[in-house]
Amino acid sequence: ASPPVPPASVTLRLLQINVFYNASSTDMQGMALLGDLETHSLDCSTCELRFLQPWAQQGLTPKQWQDLELVIHHVRPHPPALPVPDPFFTQGSLGCELHPNGTSRGFYDSGLNSEDFISFDPDAGKWVARRGDKLALYARDLLNRDKGTAINIQFFLRTCVSQLESFVQYGNESLERQGEAGHHSLPCSHLWGTVCLLFTQGSRTQCSYAAISGWPGRLLIQRCLAWY
């Protein structure tokens, strides 16, 4: 039997932040969230998934985990592709949302230096610019020529809802405890010279960045509204 539809809307998100120091030096960190609950993290050097909940490995077969890691590898951007002054960082939010009436939506939004940049339209199978400047239009056209990445993203979005339902089934008690606690703050992540605190506010997630020693001066303490 299929897993029951959750009584309230719930979202499965893969969040990814890439820091580009220059054309040959990058760092990346990622996490997966079921609702507001952090379930997985991503090793920056190997793209190896780490399971942060006792049930987090359940619900997907070893082959499905392997396919997911391949998707993550293939959607990582390449620093020389964007004519942006170094250093800069990109953010990605890939996932799906399931509503109590059984409807769902998939999404992949990408930001540049904490601002809306481009998004993937699952129905059209194409990237769309979130702003009208030349850089966003250039990135849109560049990515739309990369058919392999589009296929990988569409594959993930097609299977996302079944993965979400499975995680809700196995992690229901953890989700209920999270809701009872009323605690919507996610753990601090040390992102290569930055400390990032993510916390949910309604349907959006706010992200505060503060620089620590060694981070380029022009990126010192900034606060950003992310589109997560």
PDB file of C-alpha atoms in Angstrom:
ATOM      1  CA  ALA A   1       0.000   0.000   0.000  1.00  0.00           C
ATOM      2  CA  SER A   2       1.108   3.546  -0.664  1.00  0.00           C
ATOM      3  CA  PRO A   3       2.215   5.673   2.314  1.00  0.00           C
ATOM      4  CA  PRO A   4      -0.602   7.876   3.682  1.00  0.00           C
ATOM      5  CA  VAL A   5      -0.743  11.512   2.604  1.00  0.00           C
ATOM      6  CA  PRO A   6       0.503  13.732   5.476  1.00  0.00           C
ATOM      7  CA  PRO A   7      -2.145  15.792   7.343  1.00  0.00           C
ATOM      8  CA  ALA A   8      -0.234  19.022   6.606  1.00  0.00           C
ATOM      9  CA  SER A   9       1.967  20.196   3.754  1.00  0.00           C
ATOM     10  CA  VAL A  10       5.514  18.876   4.038  1.00  0.00           C
ATOM     11  CA  THR A  11       8.613  19.603   1.979  1.00  0.00           C
ATOM     12  CA  LEU A  12      11.762  17.652   1.144  1.00  0.00           C
ATOM     13  CA  ARG A  13      14.643  19.993   0.273  1.00  0.00           C
ATOM     14  CA  LEU A  14      18.247  19.509  -0.755  1.00  0.00           C
ATOM     15  CA  LEU A  15      20.141  22.713   0.033  1.00  0.00           C
ATOM     16  CA  GLN A  16      23.559  23.330  -1.468  1.00  0.00           C
ATOM     17  CA  ILE A  17      26.002  26.214  -1.112  1.00  0.00           C
ATOM     18  CA  ASN A  18      29.035  26.470  -3.392  1.00  0.00           C
ATOM     19  CA  VAL A  19      31.863  28.918  -2.713  1.00  0.00           C
ATOM     20  CA  PHE A  20      34.114  29.796  -5.656  1.00  0.00           C
ATOM     21  CA  TYR A  21      37.421  31.316  -4.607  1.00  0.00           C
ATOM     22  CA  ASN A  22      38.715  31.299  -8.195  1.00  0.00           C
ATOM     23  CA  ALA A  23      38.430  29.202 -11.361  1.00  0.00           C
ATOM     24  CA  SER A  24      40.315  26.274  -9.822  1.00  0.00           C
ATOM     25  CA  SER A  25      39.342  26.425  -6.143  1.00  0.00           C
ATOM     26  CA  THR A  26      35.826  25.690  -4.881  1.00  0.00           C
ATOM     27  CA  ASP A  27      34.142  24.363  -1.773  1.00  0.00           C
ATOM     28  CA  MET A  28      30.657  23.008  -1.282  1.00  0.00           C
ATOM     29  CA  GLN A  29      28.373  22.013   1.554  1.00  0.00           C
ATOM     30  CA  GLY A  30      24.872  20.627   1.515  1.00  0.00           C
ATOM     31  CA  MET A  31      22.083  19.320   3.677  1.00  0.00           C
ATOM     32  CA  ALA A  32      18.707  17.650   3.279  1.00  0.00           C
ATOM     33  CA  LEU A  33      15.661  18.801   5.215  1.00  0.00           C
ATOM     34  CA  LEU A  34      12.363  17.035   5.810  1.00  0.00           C
ATOM     35  CA  GLY A  35      10.203  19.968   6.794  1.00  0.00           C
ATOM     36  CA  ASP A  36      12.511  21.800   9.217  1.00  0.00           C
ATOM     37  CA  LEU A  37      14.292  18.624  10.323  1.00  0.00           C
ATOM     38  CA  GLU A  38      17.870  18.139   9.102  1.00  0.00           C
ATOM     39  CA  THR A  39      18.126  14.534   7.932  1.00  0.00           C
ATOM     40  CA  HIS A  40      21.285  14.320   5.813  1.00  0.00           C
ATOM     41  CA  SER A  41      24.453  16.287   5.211  1.00  0.00           C
ATOM     42  CA  LEU A  42      26.849  16.289   2.311  1.00  0.00           C
ATOM     43  CA  ASP A  43      30.606  15.917   2.568  1.00  0.00           C
ATOM     44  CA  CYS A  44      32.164  18.782   0.652  1.00  0.00           C
ATOM     45  CA  SER A  45      35.099  16.913  -0.827  1.00  0.00           C
ATOM     46  CA  THR A  46      33.551  13.617  -1.915  1.00  0.00           C
ATOM     47  CA  CYS A  47      29.798  14.344  -2.183  1.00  0.00           C
ATOM     48  CA  GLU A  48      29.252  11.456   0.221  1.00  0.00           C
ATOM     49  CA  LEU A  49      25.904  11.616   2.009  1.00  0.00           C
ATOM     50  CA  ARG A  50      25.865  11.358   5.815  1.00  0.00           C
ATOM     51  CA  PHE A  51      22.748  10.181   7.646  1.00  0.00           C
ATOM     52  CA  LEU A  52      21.795  12.371  10.614  1.00  0.00           C
ATOM     53  CA  GLN A  53      18.647  10.558  11.787  1.00  0.00           C
ATOM     54  CA  PRO A  54      18.448   6.872  12.816  1.00  0.00           C
ATOM     55  CA  TRP A  55      15.836   6.272  10.117  1.00  0.00           C
ATOM     56  CA  ALA A  56      17.415   8.492   7.433  1.00  0.00           C
ATOM     57  CA  GLN A  57      18.816   5.619   5.370  1.00  0.00           C
ATOM     58  CA  GLN A  58      15.489   3.803   5.284  1.00  0.00           C
ATOM     59  CA  GLY A  59      12.952   4.424   2.594  1.00  0.00           C
ATOM     60  CA  LEU A  60      15.370   4.330  -0.338  1.00  0.00           C
ATOM     61  CA  THR A  61      17.093   1.330  -1.830  1.00  0.00           C
ATOM     62  CA  PRO A  62      20.904   1.321  -2.249  1.00  0.00           C
ATOM     63  CA  LYS A  63      20.344   1.892  -5.993  1.00  0.00           C
ATOM     64  CA  GLN A  64      18.169   4.944  -5.264  1.00  0.00           C
ATOM     65  CA  TRP A  65      20.847   6.392  -2.985  1.00  0.00           C
ATOM     66  CA  GLN A  66      23.407   5.810  -5.725  1.00  0.00           C
ATOM     67  CA  ASP A  67      21.193   7.570  -8.285  1.00  0.00           C
ATOM     68  CA  LEU A  68      20.700  10.492  -5.897  1.00  0.00           C
ATOM     69  CA  GLU A  69      24.440  10.924  -5.382  1.00  0.00           C
ATOM     70  CA  LEU A  70      24.883  10.946  -9.164  1.00  0.00           C
ATOM     71  CA  VAL A  71      22.288  13.724  -9.460  1.00  0.00           C
ATOM     72  CA  ILE A  72      24.151  15.763  -6.842  1.00  0.00           C
ATOM     73  CA  HIS A  73      27.441  15.276  -8.690  1.00  0.00           C
ATOM     74  CA  HIS A  74      25.933  16.327 -12.015  1.00  0.00           C
ATOM     75  CA  VAL A  75      24.154  19.480 -10.823  1.00  0.00           C
ATOM     76  CA  ARG A  76      27.289  20.972  -9.275  1.00  0.00           C
ATOM     77  CA  PRO A  77      28.119  24.165 -11.213  1.00  0.00           C
ATOM     78  CA  HIS A  78      31.523  24.794 -12.766  1.00  0.00           C
ATOM     79  CA  PRO A  79      33.230  28.045 -11.700  1.00  0.00           C
ATOM     80  CA  PRO A  80      34.575  29.132 -15.126  1.00  0.00           C
ATOM     81  CA  ALA A  81      31.033  29.141 -16.557  1.00  0.00           C
ATOM     82  CA  LEU A  82      29.952  32.447 -15.000  1.00  0.00           C
ATOM     83  CA  PRO A  83      31.733  35.747 -15.714  1.00  0.00           C
ATOM     84  CA  VAL A  84      31.498  36.839 -12.068  1.00  0.00           C
ATOM     85  CA  PRO A  85      34.331  38.443 -10.055  1.00  0.00           C
ATOM     86  CA  ASP A  86      35.914  36.051  -7.559  1.00  0.00           C
ATOM     87  CA  PRO A  87      35.079  35.115  -4.907  1.00  0.00           C
ATOM     88  CA  PHE A  88      31.354  34.434  -5.183  1.00  0.00           C
ATOM     89  CA  PHE A  89      28.884  31.834  -3.946  1.00  0.00           C
ATOM     90  CA  THR A  90      25.799  30.132  -5.311  1.00  0.00           C
ATOM     91  CA  GLN A  91      22.907  28.523  -3.469  1.00  0.00           C
ATOM     92  CA  GLY A  92      20.618  25.768  -4.691  1.00  0.00           C
ATOM     93  CA  SER A  93      17.311  24.491  -3.354  1.00  0.00           C
ATOM     94  CA  LEU A  94      16.062  21.284  -4.995  1.00  0.00           C
ATOM     95  CA  GLY A  95      13.052  19.331  -3.816  1.00  0.00           C
ATOM     96  CA  CYS A  96       9.302  18.884  -3.697  1.00  0.00           C
ATOM     97  CA  GLU A  97       6.295  19.770  -1.572  1.00  0.00           C
ATOM     98  CA  LEU A  98       3.342  17.462  -0.877  1.00  0.00           C
ATOM     99  CA  HIS A  99      -0.024  18.904   0.167  1.00  0.00           C
ATOM    100  CA  PRO A 100      -2.812  17.214   2.205  1.00  0.00           C
ATOM    101  CA  ASN A 101      -5.067  17.023  -0.879  1.00  0.00           C
ATOM    102  CA  GLY A 102      -2.461  14.857  -2.615  1.00  0.00           C
ATOM    103  CA  THR A 103      -1.195  17.525  -5.013  1.00  0.00           C
ATOM    104  CA  SER A 104       2.506  18.265  -5.182  1.00  0.00           C
ATOM    105  CA  ARG A 105       5.044  20.518  -6.833  1.00  0.00           C
ATOM    106  CA  GLY A 106       8.742  20.150  -7.608  1.00  0.00           C
ATOM    107  CA  PHE A 107      11.271  22.962  -7.637  1.00  0.00           C
ATOM    108  CA  TYR A 108      14.904  23.856  -8.175  1.00  0.00           C
ATOM    109  CA  ASP A 109      15.818  27.462  -7.415  1.00  0.00           C
ATOM    110  CA  SER A 110      19.308  28.887  -7.615  1.00  0.00           C
ATOM    111  CA  GLY A 111      20.704  32.093  -6.149  1.00  0.00           C
ATOM    112  CA  LEU A 112      23.893  34.058  -6.714  1.00  0.00           C
ATOM    113  CA  ASN A 113      25.444  35.883  -3.748  1.00  0.00           C
ATOM    114  CA  SER A 114      22.154  35.564  -1.825  1.00  0.00           C
ATOM    115  CA  GLU A 115      19.962  37.005  -4.593  1.00  0.00           C
ATOM    116  CA  ASP A 116      17.392  35.278  -6.816  1.00  0.00           C
ATOM    117  CA  PHE A 117      19.109  34.166 -10.005  1.00  0.00           C
ATOM    118  CA  ILE A 118      17.615  31.300 -12.038  1.00  0.00           C
ATOM    119  CA  SER A 119      15.092  28.481 -11.585  1.00  0.00           C
ATOM    120  CA  PHE A 120      14.319  25.206 -13.300  1.00  0.00           C
ATOM    121  CA  ASP A 121      10.808  24.815 -14.751  1.00  0.00           C
ATOM    122  CA  PRO A 122       9.963  21.091 -14.287  1.00  0.00           C
ATOM    123  CA  ASP A 123       7.032  21.163 -16.718  1.00  0.00           C
ATOM    124  CA  ALA A 124       8.979  22.749 -19.570  1.00  0.00           C
ATOM    125  CA  GLY A 125      12.257  21.040 -18.687  1.00  0.00           C
ATOM    126  CA  LYS A 126      14.060  24.367 -19.049  1.00  0.00           C
ATOM    127  CA  TRP A 127      15.838  26.969 -16.937  1.00  0.00           C
ATOM    128  CA  VAL A 128      14.260  30.406 -16.542  1.00  0.00           C
ATOM    129  CA  ALA A 129      15.901  33.634 -15.394  1.00  0.00           C
ATOM    130  CA  ARG A 130      14.648  35.093 -12.110  1.00  0.00           C
ATOM    131  CA  ARG A 131      15.889  38.539 -13.096  1.00  0.00           C
ATOM    132  CA  GLY A 132      16.415  40.363 -16.378  1.00  0.00           C
ATOM    133  CA  ASP A 133      20.106  41.258 -16.311  1.00  0.00           C
ATOM    134  CA  LYS A 134      22.624  39.910 -18.837  1.00  0.00           C
ATOM    135  CA  LEU A 135      24.295  37.597 -16.316  1.00  0.00           C
ATOM    136  CA  ALA A 136      21.085  35.727 -15.435  1.00  0.00           C
ATOM    137  CA  LEU A 137      20.107  35.466 -19.107  1.00  0.00           C
ATOM    138  CA  TYR A 138      23.587  34.186 -19.962  1.00  0.00           C
ATOM    139  CA  ALA A 139      23.426  31.537 -17.224  1.00  0.00           C
ATOM    140  CA  ARG A 140      19.931  30.499 -18.357  1.00  0.00           C
ATOM    141  CA  ASP A 141      21.085  30.005 -21.961  1.00  0.00           C
ATOM    142  CA  LEU A 142      24.250  28.202 -20.855  1.00  0.00           C
ATOM    143  CA  LEU A 143      22.358  25.735 -18.656  1.00  0.00           C
ATOM    144  CA  ASN A 144      19.643  25.149 -21.245  1.00  0.00           C
ATOM    145  CA  ARG A 145      22.341  23.773 -23.548  1.00  0.00           C
ATOM    146  CA  ASP A 146      23.269  21.215 -20.876  1.00  0.00           C
ATOM    147  CA  LYS A 147      20.663  18.532 -21.578  1.00  0.00           C
ATOM    148  CA  GLY A 148      22.284  15.984 -19.271  1.00  0.00           C
ATOM    149  CA  THR A 149      21.795  18.105 -16.152  1.00  0.00           C
ATOM    150  CA  ALA A 150      18.178  18.819 -17.099  1.00  0.00           C
ATOM    151  CA  ILE A 151      17.501  15.085 -17.470  1.00  0.00           C
ATOM    152  CA  ASN A 152      19.039  14.372 -14.052  1.00  0.00           C
ATOM    153  CA  ILE A 153      16.988  17.099 -12.370  1.00  0.00           C
ATOM    154  CA  GLN A 154      13.762  15.911 -13.991  1.00  0.00           C
ATOM    155  CA  PHE A 155      14.519  12.353 -12.875  1.00  0.00           C
ATOM    156  CA  PHE A 156      14.942  13.519  -9.276  1.00  0.00           C
ATOM    157  CA  LEU A 157      11.775  15.625  -9.349  1.00  0.00           C
ATOM    158  CA  ARG A 158       9.748  12.733 -10.804  1.00  0.00           C
ATOM    159  CA  THR A 159      10.772  10.483  -7.917  1.00  0.00           C
ATOM    160  CA  CYS A 160      10.885  13.148  -5.200  1.00  0.00           C
ATOM    161  CA  VAL A 161       7.309  12.778  -3.949  1.00  0.00           C
ATOM    162  CA  SER A 162       7.612   9.014  -3.425  1.00  0.00           C
ATOM    163  CA  GLN A 163      10.884   9.618  -1.560  1.00  0.00           C
ATOM    164  CA  LEU A 164       9.199  12.317   0.521  1.00  0.00           C
ATOM    165  CA  GLU A 165       6.297  10.013   1.415  1.00  0.00           C
ATOM    166  CA  SER A 166       8.719   7.294   2.431  1.00  0.00           C
ATOM    167  CA  PHE A 167      10.754   9.630   4.649  1.00  0.00           C
ATOM    168  CA  VAL A 168       7.559  10.927   6.287  1.00  0.00           C
ATOM    169  CA  GLN A 169       6.515   7.347   7.017  1.00  0.00           C
ATOM    170  CA  TYR A 170       9.821   6.425   8.666  1.00  0.00           C
ATOM    171  CA  GLY A 171      10.457   9.792  10.311  1.00  0.00           C
ATOM    172  CA  ASN A 172       6.944  10.607  11.490  1.00  0.00           C
ATOM    173  CA  GLU A 173       7.813  10.496  15.207  1.00  0.00           C
ATOM    174  CA  SER A 174      10.798  12.795  14.715  1.00  0.00           C
ATOM    175  CA  LEU A 175       8.647  15.244  12.754  1.00  0.00           C
ATOM    176  CA  GLU A 176       5.993  15.226  15.482  1.00  0.00           C
ATOM    177  CA  ARG A 177       8.612  15.935  18.162  1.00  0.00           C
ATOM    178  CA  GLN A 178       9.985  18.772  16.052  1.00  0.00           C
ATOM    179  CA  GLY A 179       6.504  20.255  15.719  1.00  0.00           C
ATOM    180  CA  GLU A 180       5.735  19.931  19.431  1.00  0.00           C
ATOM    181  CA  ALA A 181       8.999  21.648  20.320  1.00  0.00           C
ATOM    182  CA  GLY A 182       8.122  24.547  18.030  1.00  0.00           C
ATOM    183  CA  HIS A 183      11.799  24.906  17.221  1.00  0.00           C
ATOM    184  CA  HIS A 184      12.459  25.996  13.656  1.00  0.00           C
ATOM    185  CA  SER A 185      16.140  26.832  13.885  1.00  0.00           C
ATOM    186  CA  LEU A 186      18.550  24.657  11.963  1.00  0.00           C
ATOM    187  CA  PRO A 187      22.094  23.919  13.087  1.00  0.00           C
ATOM    188  CA  CYS A 188      24.862  26.372  12.248  1.00  0.00           C
ATOM    189  CA  SER A 189      26.977  25.240   9.329  1.00  0.00           C
ATOM    190  CA  HIS A 190      30.569  26.344   8.973  1.00  0.00           C
ATOM    191  CA  LEU A 191      30.760  27.104   5.284  1.00  0.00           C
ATOM    192  CA  TRP A 192      34.406  27.655   4.471  1.00  0.00           C
ATOM    193  CA  GLY A 193      35.050  30.959   6.173  1.00  0.00           C
ATOM    194  CA  THR A 194      31.411  31.690   6.828  1.00  0.00           C
ATOM    195  CA  VAL A 195      29.002  30.816   9.593  1.00  0.00           C
ATOM    196  CA  CYS A 196      25.505  30.333   8.226  1.00  0.00           C
ATOM    197  CA  LEU A 197      22.407  30.135  10.425  1.00  0.00           C
ATOM    198  CA  LEU A 198      19.268  29.027   8.619  1.00  0.00           C
ATOM    199  CA  PHE A 199      15.869  29.470  10.219  1.00  0.00           C
ATOM    200  CA  THR A 200      12.367  29.139   8.853  1.00  0.00           C
ATOM    201  CA  GLN A 201       9.965  32.075   8.733  1.00  0.00           C
ATOM    202  CA  GLY A 202       6.657  31.101   7.209  1.00  0.00           C
ATOM    203  CA  SER A 203       7.301  29.557   3.806  1.00  0.00           C
ATOM    204  CA  ARG A 204      10.742  31.145   3.478  1.00  0.00           C
ATOM    205  CA  THR A 205      14.042  30.474   5.124  1.00  0.00           C
ATOM    206  CA  GLN A 206      16.206  33.325   6.295  1.00  0.00           C
ATOM    207  CA  CYS A 207      19.946  32.925   6.207  1.00  0.00           C
ATOM    208  CA  SER A 208      22.408  35.035   8.178  1.00  0.00           C
ATOM    209  CA  TYR A 209      26.074  35.044   7.183  1.00  0.00           C
ATOM    210  CA  ALA A 210      28.953  36.267   9.307  1.00  0.00           C
ATOM    211  CA  ALA A 211      32.561  36.128   8.196  1.00  0.00           C
ATOM    212  CA  ILE A 212      35.311  34.564  10.245  1.00  0.00           C
ATOM    213  CA  SER A 213      39.068  34.987   9.887  1.00  0.00           C
ATOM    214  CA  GLY A 214      40.496  34.506   6.424  1.00  0.00           C
ATOM    215  CA  TRP A 215      37.342  35.354   4.497  1.00  0.00           C
ATOM    216  CA  PRO A 216      37.687  38.087   1.818  1.00  0.00           C
ATOM    217  CA  GLY A 217      36.835  41.502   3.187  1.00  0.00           C
ATOM    218  CA  ARG A 218      34.190  42.399   0.652  1.00  0.00           C
ATOM    219  CA  LEU A 219      32.050  39.488   1.854  1.00  0.00           C
ATOM    220  CA  LEU A 220      32.229  40.471   5.521  1.00  0.00           C
ATOM    221  CA  ILE A 221      29.108  40.269   7.644  1.00  0.00           C
ATOM    222  CA  GLN A 222      26.032  40.203   5.476  1.00  0.00           C
ATOM    223  CA  ARG A 223      22.472  39.179   6.092  1.00  0.00           C
ATOM    224  CA  CYS A 224      20.416  37.767   3.300  1.00  0.00           C
ATOM    225  CA  LEU A 225      16.903  36.611   2.642  1.00  0.00           C
ATOM    226  CA  ALA A 226      17.152  33.319   0.826  1.00  0.00           C
ATOM    227  CA  TRP A 227      14.427  31.864  -1.343  1.00  0.00           C
ATOM    228  CA  TYR A 228      14.581  28.456   0.328  1.00  0.00           C
TER     229      TYR A 228
END
